[in-house]
mmCIF file of C-alpha atoms in Angstrom:
data_model
loop_
_atom_site.group_PDB
_atom_site.id
_atom_site.type_symbol
_atom_site.label_atom_id
_atom_site.label_comp_id
_atom_site.label_asym_id
_atom_site.label_seq_id
_atom_site.Cartn_x
_atom_site.Cartn_y
_atom_site.Cartn_z
ATOM 1 C CA MET B 1 -84.864 122.273 87.907
ATOM 2 C CA ASP B 2 -85.307 125.478 85.353
ATOM 3 C CA ILE B 3 -81.900 126.504 84.631
ATOM 4 C CA LYS B 4 -82.137 130.345 83.753
ATOM 5 C CA GLU B 5 -80.638 132.718 81.059
ATOM 6 C CA SER B 6 -78.164 134.335 83.435
ATOM 7 C CA VAL B 7 -76.402 131.305 84.401
ATOM 8 C CA PHE B 8 -76.513 129.172 81.043
ATOM 9 C CA LYS B 9 -74.433 132.987 79.398
ATOM 10 C CA ASP B 10 -72.305 133.013 81.703
ATOM 11 C CA ASP B 11 -71.311 129.252 81.898
ATOM 12 C CA VAL B 12 -70.158 129.545 77.761
ATOM 13 C CA SER B 13 -68.676 133.242 79.165
ATOM 14 C CA ASN B 14 -66.193 130.928 81.430
ATOM 15 C CA PHE B 15 -65.985 128.756 78.369
ATOM 16 C CA ILE B 16 -64.980 129.973 76.646
ATOM 17 C CA PHE B 17 -62.497 132.187 78.740
ATOM 18 C CA SER B 18 -60.901 128.918 79.969
ATOM 19 C CA LEU B 19 -60.641 128.234 75.189
ATOM 20 C CA GLN B 20 -58.898 131.705 75.103
ATOM 21 C CA LYS B 21 -56.764 130.998 77.761
ATOM 22 C CA LEU B 22 -54.897 128.323 75.492
ATOM 23 C CA LEU B 23 -54.348 130.419 72.859
ATOM 24 C CA PRO B 24 -50.710 131.030 72.236
ATOM 25 C CA LYS B 25 -50.415 135.712 73.138
ATOM 26 C CA LYS B 26 -49.665 137.310 70.602
ATOM 27 C CA LYS B 27 -45.970 138.327 69.949
ATOM 28 C CA GLU B 28 -44.498 141.942 70.344
ATOM 29 C CA THR B 29 -43.361 142.761 66.703
ATOM 30 C CA LEU B 30 -45.047 141.700 64.293
ATOM 31 C CA THR B 31 -43.231 141.958 60.544
ATOM 32 C CA SER B 32 -44.963 142.166 57.996
ATOM 33 C CA ILE B 33 -43.166 140.070 55.368
ATOM 34 C CA PHE B 34 -43.487 143.475 52.408
ATOM 35 C CA GLU B 35 -41.219 145.218 55.835
ATOM 36 C CA PHE B 36 -37.244 143.340 55.223
ATOM 37 C CA ASP B 37 -34.217 144.913 54.687
ATOM 38 C CA LYS B 38 -32.900 143.351 52.190
ATOM 39 C CA PRO B 39 -29.058 141.984 52.762
ATOM 40 C CA THR B 40 -26.070 143.599 50.931
ATOM 41 C CA LEU B 41 -25.149 139.963 49.870
ATOM 42 C CA ILE B 42 -27.542 136.923 49.439
ATOM 43 C CA ARG B 43 -27.371 133.616 49.761
ATOM 44 C CA LEU B 44 -27.218 131.900 46.224
ATOM 45 C CA ASN B 45 -29.140 129.373 47.562
ATOM 46 C CA ASP B 46 -31.363 132.339 48.389
ATOM 47 C CA VAL B 47 -31.016 134.130 44.419
ATOM 48 C CA HIS B 48 -34.565 133.453 43.696
ATOM 49 C CA LEU B 49 -35.993 133.851 47.084
ATOM 50 C CA GLU B 50 -37.965 137.253 46.649
ATOM 51 C CA ALA B 51 -39.848 135.773 43.542
ATOM 52 C CA LYS B 52 -40.865 132.440 45.279
ATOM 53 C CA ASN B 53 -41.967 133.927 48.455
ATOM 54 C CA VAL B 54 -44.559 135.110 46.386
ATOM 55 C CA PHE B 55 -46.412 131.759 45.154
ATOM 56 C CA PRO B 56 -48.480 130.619 47.553
ATOM 57 C CA LYS B 57 -48.099 126.916 49.100
ATOM 58 C CA CYS B 58 -51.087 125.347 48.573
ATOM 59 C CA PHE B 59 -51.484 122.738 50.937
ATOM 60 C CA VAL B 60 -55.002 119.626 50.535
ATOM 61 C CA GLY B 61 -57.446 119.160 53.862
ATOM 62 C CA ALA B 62 -56.796 120.300 57.637
ATOM 63 C CA LYS B 63 -54.075 120.536 59.344
ATOM 64 C CA LEU B 64 -52.878 122.003 62.447
ATOM 65 C CA VAL B 65 -49.519 123.383 63.493
ATOM 66 C CA VAL B 66 -48.573 123.585 67.372
ATOM 67 C CA LEU B 67 -44.696 125.410 68.307
ATOM 68 C CA ARG B 68 -44.012 125.070 71.897
ATOM 69 C CA GLN B 69 -41.211 126.337 73.680
ATOM 70 C CA ILE B 70 -40.490 124.274 76.444
ATOM 71 C CA MET B 71 -36.787 125.136 77.958
ATOM 72 C CA ASP B 72 -34.328 127.745 77.094
ATOM 73 C CA LYS B 73 -33.339 125.835 74.047
ATOM 74 C CA VAL B 74 -35.806 123.876 73.712
ATOM 75 C CA LYS B 75 -39.416 124.239 71.239
ATOM 76 C CA LEU B 76 -41.686 120.849 70.458
ATOM 77 C CA MET B 77 -43.392 121.358 66.858
ATOM 78 C CA GLN B 78 -46.705 120.058 66.951
ATOM 79 C CA ASN B 79 -48.257 118.180 63.591
ATOM 80 C CA TYR B 80 -52.410 117.323 63.667
ATOM 81 C CA SER B 81 -53.596 116.642 59.371
ATOM 82 C CA PHE B 82 -56.965 114.913 57.792
ATOM 83 C CA GLY B 83 -55.811 113.816 54.703
ATOM 84 C CA LYS B 84 -52.801 115.022 52.195
ATOM 85 C CA THR B 85 -51.600 117.797 53.785
ATOM 86 C CA LYS B 86 -48.635 118.579 51.858
ATOM 87 C CA GLU B 87 -47.893 120.851 49.248
ATOM 88 C CA SER B 88 -50.054 119.095 46.111
ATOM 89 C CA TYR B 89 -48.474 120.561 43.319
ATOM 90 C CA LYS B 90 -45.072 123.008 42.710
ATOM 91 C CA CYS B 91 -45.187 125.305 40.332
ATOM 92 C CA PHE B 92 -41.683 125.829 39.255
ATOM 93 C CA SER B 93 -38.955 123.455 40.359
ATOM 94 C CA GLN B 94 -35.539 123.912 43.245
ATOM 95 C CA LEU B 95 -32.621 123.855 40.901
ATOM 96 C CA LEU B 96 -29.427 124.378 43.985
ATOM 97 C CA TYR B 97 -29.132 122.434 46.843
ATOM 98 C CA LYS B 98 -31.045 123.442 50.205
ATOM 99 C CA GLU B 99 -32.748 125.636 48.530
ATOM 100 C CA MET B 100 -35.597 128.205 49.980
ATOM 101 C CA ASP B 101 -34.657 126.829 53.053
ATOM 102 C CA THR B 102 -34.600 128.573 55.719
ATOM 103 C CA LYS B 103 -30.635 129.833 56.850
ATOM 104 C CA ASN B 104 -30.200 131.135 59.832
ATOM 105 C CA ILE B 105 -31.045 128.886 62.615
ATOM 106 C CA ASP B 106 -31.296 129.533 66.487
ATOM 107 C CA ASP B 107 -28.765 126.333 67.894
ATOM 108 C CA GLY B 108 -31.353 125.191 69.734
ATOM 109 C CA LEU B 109 -33.375 121.409 69.674
ATOM 110 C CA LEU B 110 -36.513 121.198 67.966
ATOM 111 C CA ILE B 111 -38.326 118.086 68.640
ATOM 112 C CA ASP B 112 -41.669 116.657 66.533
ATOM 113 C CA SER B 113 -44.577 114.598 67.719
ATOM 114 C CA THR B 114 -43.830 113.223 64.696
ATOM 115 C CA GLY B 115 -41.063 111.299 66.961
ATOM 116 C CA SER B 116 -38.197 113.507 65.411
ATOM 117 C CA ALA B 117 -35.563 115.986 66.433
ATOM 118 C CA ILE B 118 -33.368 117.852 65.087
ATOM 119 C CA ALA B 119 -30.163 119.791 66.383
ATOM 120 C CA THR B 120 -28.886 122.238 66.076
ATOM 121 C CA TYR B 121 -25.041 124.216 66.939
ATOM 122 C CA LYS B 122 -23.776 127.424 65.616
ATOM 123 C CA GLU B 123 -20.033 128.839 66.037
ATOM 124 C CA THR B 124 -17.564 131.548 64.823
ATOM 125 C CA ILE B 125 -14.057 130.530 64.009
ATOM 126 C CA ASP B 126 -12.063 133.580 62.697
ATOM 127 C CA ASP B 127 -14.315 134.542 59.696
ATOM 128 C CA PHE B 128 -16.270 131.960 59.354
ATOM 129 C CA GLU B 129 -19.909 129.956 60.444
ATOM 130 C CA MET B 130 -19.072 127.025 61.560
ATOM 131 C CA ARG B 131 -23.263 124.984 60.864
ATOM 132 C CA LEU B 132 -24.023 121.522 62.134
ATOM 133 C CA THR B 133 -27.303 120.144 62.533
ATOM 134 C CA SER B 134 -28.593 116.402 63.077
ATOM 135 C CA LYS B 135 -31.744 114.560 61.860
ATOM 136 C CA ILE B 136 -33.304 112.456 63.044
ATOM 137 C CA LYS B 137 -36.766 110.861 62.522
ATOM 138 C CA ASP B 138 -36.541 107.274 63.720
ATOM 139 C CA ILE B 139 -34.104 104.998 65.181
ATOM 140 C CA VAL B 140 -32.780 104.046 61.458
ATOM 141 C CA SER B 141 -32.961 107.191 59.656
ATOM 142 C CA SER B 142 -31.518 110.638 60.533
ATOM 143 C CA GLU B 143 -28.925 112.958 58.502
ATOM 144 C CA THR B 144 -26.050 115.260 59.409
ATOM 145 C CA GLU B 145 -24.714 118.200 58.115
ATOM 146 C CA ILE B 146 -21.387 120.342 58.962
ATOM 147 C CA VAL B 147 -21.643 124.066 56.761
ATOM 148 C CA PHE B 148 -18.904 126.167 56.782
ATOM 149 C CA GLU B 149 -19.982 129.827 55.856
ATOM 150 C CA LYS B 150 -17.649 132.995 54.467
ATOM 151 C CA ASP B 151 -19.463 136.422 53.180
ATOM 152 C CA SER B 152 -17.449 139.715 53.003
ATOM 153 C CA GLU B 153 -19.174 142.930 51.595
ATOM 154 C CA LYS B 154 -18.856 141.781 47.805
ATOM 155 C CA PHE B 155 -18.998 137.424 48.522
ATOM 156 C CA ILE B 156 -20.402 135.300 50.166
ATOM 157 C CA GLY B 157 -19.734 131.635 49.886
ATOM 158 C CA SER B 158 -19.571 128.633 51.789
ATOM 159 C CA ILE B 159 -18.766 124.371 51.027
ATOM 160 C CA SER B 160 -20.991 121.778 53.441
ATOM 161 C CA CYS B 161 -20.951 118.403 54.369
ATOM 162 C CA SER B 162 -23.868 115.683 54.769
ATOM 163 C CA MET B 163 -24.339 112.500 54.975
ATOM 164 C CA LYS B 164 -27.379 110.463 55.806
ATOM 165 C CA ASP B 165 -28.303 106.960 57.743
ATOM 166 C CA VAL B 166 -25.341 107.541 58.382
ATOM 167 C CA ASP B 167 -23.858 105.549 55.738
ATOM 168 C CA PRO B 168 -20.552 107.168 53.081
ATOM 169 C CA ILE B 169 -22.873 106.225 50.144
ATOM 170 C CA THR B 170 -24.555 109.328 50.284
ATOM 171 C CA LEU B 171 -21.745 111.577 51.538
ATOM 172 C CA ASN B 172 -22.195 114.660 49.733
ATOM 173 C CA LEU B 173 -20.136 117.377 49.688
ATOM 174 C CA VAL B 174 -21.240 121.409 48.307
ATOM 175 C CA THR B 175 -20.364 123.426 47.315
ATOM 176 C CA GLN B 176 -21.440 127.066 46.881
ATOM 177 C CA TRP B 177 -20.212 130.950 45.529
ATOM 178 C CA MET B 178 -21.802 134.108 45.024
ATOM 179 C CA TYR B 179 -20.058 137.944 44.070
ATOM 180 C CA LYS B 180 -21.187 140.896 43.747
ATOM 181 C CA VAL B 181 -19.866 142.317 40.826
ATOM 182 C CA ARG B 182 -21.558 145.703 40.518
ATOM 183 C CA PRO B 183 -23.951 146.731 43.179
ATOM 184 C CA GLU B 184 -26.992 146.000 41.023
ATOM 185 C CA ILE B 185 -25.413 142.757 39.747
ATOM 186 C CA SER B 186 -24.918 139.518 41.191
ATOM 187 C CA ILE B 187 -23.292 136.189 39.996
ATOM 188 C CA GLY B 188 -23.065 132.285 41.018
ATOM 189 C CA SER B 189 -22.133 129.109 41.222
ATOM 190 C CA GLU B 190 -22.348 125.156 42.807
ATOM 191 C CA LEU B 191 -20.982 122.308 42.756
ATOM 192 C CA GLY B 192 -21.839 118.833 44.316
ATOM 193 C CA ILE B 193 -20.611 115.579 44.974
ATOM 194 C CA ARG B 194 -20.415 112.897 45.831
ATOM 195 C CA PRO B 195 -16.810 111.508 46.044
ATOM 196 C CA LEU B 196 -17.398 108.008 47.448
ATOM 197 C CA SER B 197 -20.539 107.089 44.827
ATOM 198 C CA TYR B 198 -20.109 105.306 41.294
ATOM 199 C CA PRO B 199 -20.242 106.659 38.677
ATOM 200 C CA LEU B 200 -18.817 110.320 40.024
ATOM 201 C CA SER B 201 -21.827 112.168 38.616
ATOM 202 C CA PRO B 202 -21.257 116.494 39.778
ATOM 203 C CA GLU B 203 -24.027 118.863 39.435
ATOM 204 C CA LEU B 204 -22.360 121.777 38.439
ATOM 205 C CA SER B 205 -25.603 125.309 38.004
ATOM 206 C CA PHE B 206 -24.509 128.848 37.076
ATOM 207 C CA SER B 207 -26.440 131.817 38.681
ATOM 208 C CA ALA B 208 -26.944 135.481 38.440
ATOM 209 C CA ARG B 209 -29.424 138.179 39.783
ATOM 210 C CA TYR B 210 -29.665 141.711 38.841
ATOM 211 C CA GLU B 211 -31.663 143.835 41.479
ATOM 212 C CA ARG B 212 -33.404 147.338 41.555
ATOM 213 C CA GLN B 213 -35.561 148.332 44.499
ATOM 214 C CA SER B 214 -38.288 147.245 43.955
ATOM 215 C CA PHE B 215 -37.880 144.612 40.932
ATOM 216 C CA THR B 216 -35.273 141.367 40.529
ATOM 217 C CA LEU B 217 -34.600 139.147 38.067
ATOM 218 C CA SER B 218 -32.899 135.681 37.810
ATOM 219 C CA SER B 219 -31.098 133.197 36.738
ATOM 220 C CA THR B 220 -30.045 129.648 37.188
ATOM 221 C CA LEU B 221 -28.982 126.231 34.435
ATOM 222 C CA SER B 222 -28.512 123.366 35.774
ATOM 223 C CA ARG B 223 -28.263 120.260 34.893
ATOM 224 C CA LEU B 224 -31.949 119.886 35.779
ATOM 225 C CA GLY B 225 -32.944 122.765 33.659
ATOM 226 C CA PHE B 226 -33.226 126.710 33.414
ATOM 227 C CA GLN B 227 -34.793 128.893 35.181
ATOM 228 C CA VAL B 228 -35.553 132.227 34.671
ATOM 229 C CA CYS B 229 -37.823 134.611 37.342
ATOM 230 C CA VAL B 230 -39.075 138.948 37.707
ATOM 231 C CA PHE B 231 -40.390 139.917 41.158
ATOM 232 C CA LYS B 232 -41.222 142.889 41.160
ATOM 233 C CA GLN B 233 -43.192 145.852 43.760
ATOM 234 C CA PHE B 234 -45.536 148.063 43.122
ATOM 235 C CA THR B 235 -46.733 149.107 46.977
ATOM 236 C CA PRO B 236 -45.561 147.886 50.550
ATOM 237 C CA ASP B 237 -48.636 145.868 49.794
ATOM 238 C CA LEU B 238 -49.001 144.188 46.075
ATOM 239 C CA ARG B 239 -45.772 142.709 44.861
ATOM 240 C CA ILE B 240 -45.945 140.290 41.528
ATOM 241 C CA ALA B 241 -44.135 137.105 40.620
ATOM 242 C CA THR B 242 -43.075 135.215 37.134
ATOM 243 C CA ILE B 243 -41.100 131.672 36.954
ATOM 244 C CA PHE B 244 -40.125 130.330 34.011
ATOM 245 C CA ASN B 245 -39.432 126.433 34.029
ATOM 246 C CA GLU B 246 -37.948 124.136 31.558
ATOM 247 C CA SER B 247 -36.518 120.645 32.348
ATOM 248 C CA ASN B 248 -34.336 118.521 30.256
ATOM 249 C CA LYS B 249 -35.888 115.856 31.085
ATOM 250 C CA GLY B 250 -38.543 116.797 28.486
ATOM 251 C CA GLY B 251 -41.825 117.814 28.457
ATOM 252 C CA PRO B 252 -43.061 121.455 27.584
ATOM 253 C CA ALA B 253 -42.087 124.168 28.948
ATOM 254 C CA SER B 254 -43.704 126.413 31.595
ATOM 255 C CA VAL B 255 -44.706 130.042 32.852
ATOM 256 C CA GLY B 256 -46.241 130.471 36.107
ATOM 257 C CA LEU B 257 -47.498 134.155 37.463
ATOM 258 C CA ALA B 258 -48.475 134.843 41.514
ATOM 259 C CA LEU B 259 -49.625 137.848 43.581
ATOM 260 C CA HIS B 260 -48.925 138.490 46.719
ATOM 261 C CA LYS B 261 -52.043 140.687 48.510
ATOM 262 C CA SER B 262 -51.557 142.044 52.006
ATOM 263 C CA TYR B 263 -54.317 143.557 53.635
ATOM 264 C CA GLU B 264 -54.864 146.391 56.994
ATOM 265 C CA ASN B 265 -56.465 143.850 59.041
ATOM 266 C CA GLY B 266 -53.003 141.799 59.083
ATOM 267 C CA SER B 267 -54.777 139.226 56.524
ATOM 268 C CA GLN B 268 -52.588 138.372 53.312
ATOM 269 C CA LEU B 269 -53.999 136.389 50.047
ATOM 270 C CA LYS B 270 -51.131 134.524 48.205
ATOM 271 C CA MET B 271 -52.671 133.482 43.918
ATOM 272 C CA PHE B 272 -51.536 131.702 41.505
ATOM 273 C CA VAL B 273 -52.026 129.875 37.492
ATOM 274 C CA ASP B 274 -49.879 128.690 35.312
ATOM 275 C CA SER B 275 -49.304 127.273 31.465
ATOM 276 C CA GLN B 276 -50.333 123.925 32.804
ATOM 277 C CA ARG B 277 -54.153 124.789 33.319
ATOM 278 C CA CYS B 278 -53.267 125.023 37.227
ATOM 279 C CA GLY B 279 -54.357 127.631 40.242
ATOM 280 C CA GLY B 280 -54.242 128.458 43.581
ATOM 281 C CA PHE B 281 -54.662 130.260 46.764
ATOM 282 C CA THR B 282 -54.053 131.109 50.100
ATOM 283 C CA TYR B 283 -55.926 133.359 53.006
ATOM 284 C CA GLU B 284 -53.486 134.274 56.341
ATOM 285 C CA ARG B 285 -55.629 135.753 58.797
ATOM 286 C CA ASP B 286 -54.093 136.183 62.109
ATOM 287 C CA VAL B 287 -57.714 136.170 64.995
ATOM 288 C CA LEU B 288 -56.848 137.824 68.464
ATOM 289 C CA PHE B 289 -58.933 137.793 71.266
ATOM 290 C CA GLN B 290 -58.992 139.875 74.303
ATOM 291 C CA GLU B 291 -57.983 138.663 77.696
ATOM 292 C CA HIS B 292 -57.754 141.635 79.687
ATOM 293 C CA ASN B 293 -54.370 143.463 79.933
ATOM 294 C CA GLU B 294 -52.949 140.536 77.380
ATOM 295 C CA VAL B 295 -54.596 139.587 73.588
ATOM 296 C CA ARG B 296 -54.074 135.620 72.020
ATOM 297 C CA VAL B 297 -54.036 135.006 68.714
ATOM 298 C CA ILE B 298 -54.398 132.349 66.614
ATOM 299 C CA ARG B 299 -53.885 132.259 63.644
ATOM 300 C CA LEU B 300 -56.295 130.765 60.439
ATOM 301 C CA LEU B 301 -55.280 128.966 56.905
ATOM 302 C CA ALA B 302 -57.881 127.917 54.512
ATOM 303 C CA SER B 303 -55.842 126.992 50.807
ATOM 304 C CA THR B 304 -57.390 125.952 47.447
ATOM 305 C CA LEU B 305 -55.638 123.948 44.668
ATOM 306 C CA ILE B 306 -57.390 122.942 41.176
ATOM 307 C CA ASP B 307 -55.008 120.402 39.363
ATOM 308 C CA ARG B 308 -54.224 119.243 36.222
ATOM 309 C CA GLN B 309 -57.783 117.706 36.186
ATOM 310 C CA ARG B 310 -59.590 120.545 37.268
ATOM 311 C CA ARG B 311 -60.413 119.199 39.783
ATOM 312 C CA VAL B 312 -60.623 121.398 43.050
ATOM 313 C CA ARG B 313 -59.875 120.677 46.290
ATOM 314 C CA PHE B 314 -59.658 122.431 49.320
ATOM 315 C CA GLY B 315 -57.196 122.967 52.684
ATOM 316 C CA PHE B 316 -57.891 124.367 56.602
ATOM 317 C CA GLY B 317 -55.858 124.651 58.981
ATOM 318 C CA PHE B 318 -54.316 126.920 62.276
ATOM 319 C CA ASN B 319 -51.471 127.609 63.337
ATOM 320 C CA LEU B 320 -50.236 128.243 66.396
ATOM 321 C CA ASP B 321 -47.031 129.952 67.914
ATOM 322 C CA PHE B 322 -46.432 130.315 71.933
#
């Protein structure tokens, strides 16, 4: 039996249309990372936020991340990977507790396909915000943290208590505060201690931040080392950052330079180089598919990393947010 060309085209079109229906719908509002209102006062663990967000998170291998809303407050995250997909190289260190972590987490339950779960509960008591987070990785591995946070016009502070694997020795108490001395100058400090460990070894750090409308200079001094971050936004779609690191563990100081460029089609390019002869970039783009009156989207990720051995490695992935 002969296969007609028109029948073959219809079958292919129907197949492609069926695949498009499996993609997530485009969100009603897509906000660019360049378009955000700076808060009047920033948390201590976000003191270097703008500069460190400019640097790319390079990965190697192939990965697929699917985030699906199952119920009102329940989400399912599925991660599929081939090869080494974790960050293979970091051009800056994190000197503060929970630095760069997501702070405004919605109430609910996030379940990972690997078997881990994260439950979050928030409550406002008088002027304090209480946030309880419980992470369960497997039967014997867990982490629980409770945070009390208070903010005002010039001050924001928090006290957190965390424990891993229900082991009292891992009990960790951390207090952070940030105070705005002047509209453009803020200072802060962090104190962490494990009261049940021996010998007691408190972790103390000091931070300072100077910011303008399109320029930010921040620094942190701790027992682990010293760090200075410089952020500059030239145009609404172009910004650069520089990070200087000096570790107390020995070794030479390092300097990294990064660039973040946003394009009119919604794609973003991040690239960096540093004094350790490393470099790399990541490229993200949302591909839109028209389905009658609905628009569906798939986010493409590409990554390239040049390590200290001058090896060039690549990564590719997809992000789907239903």
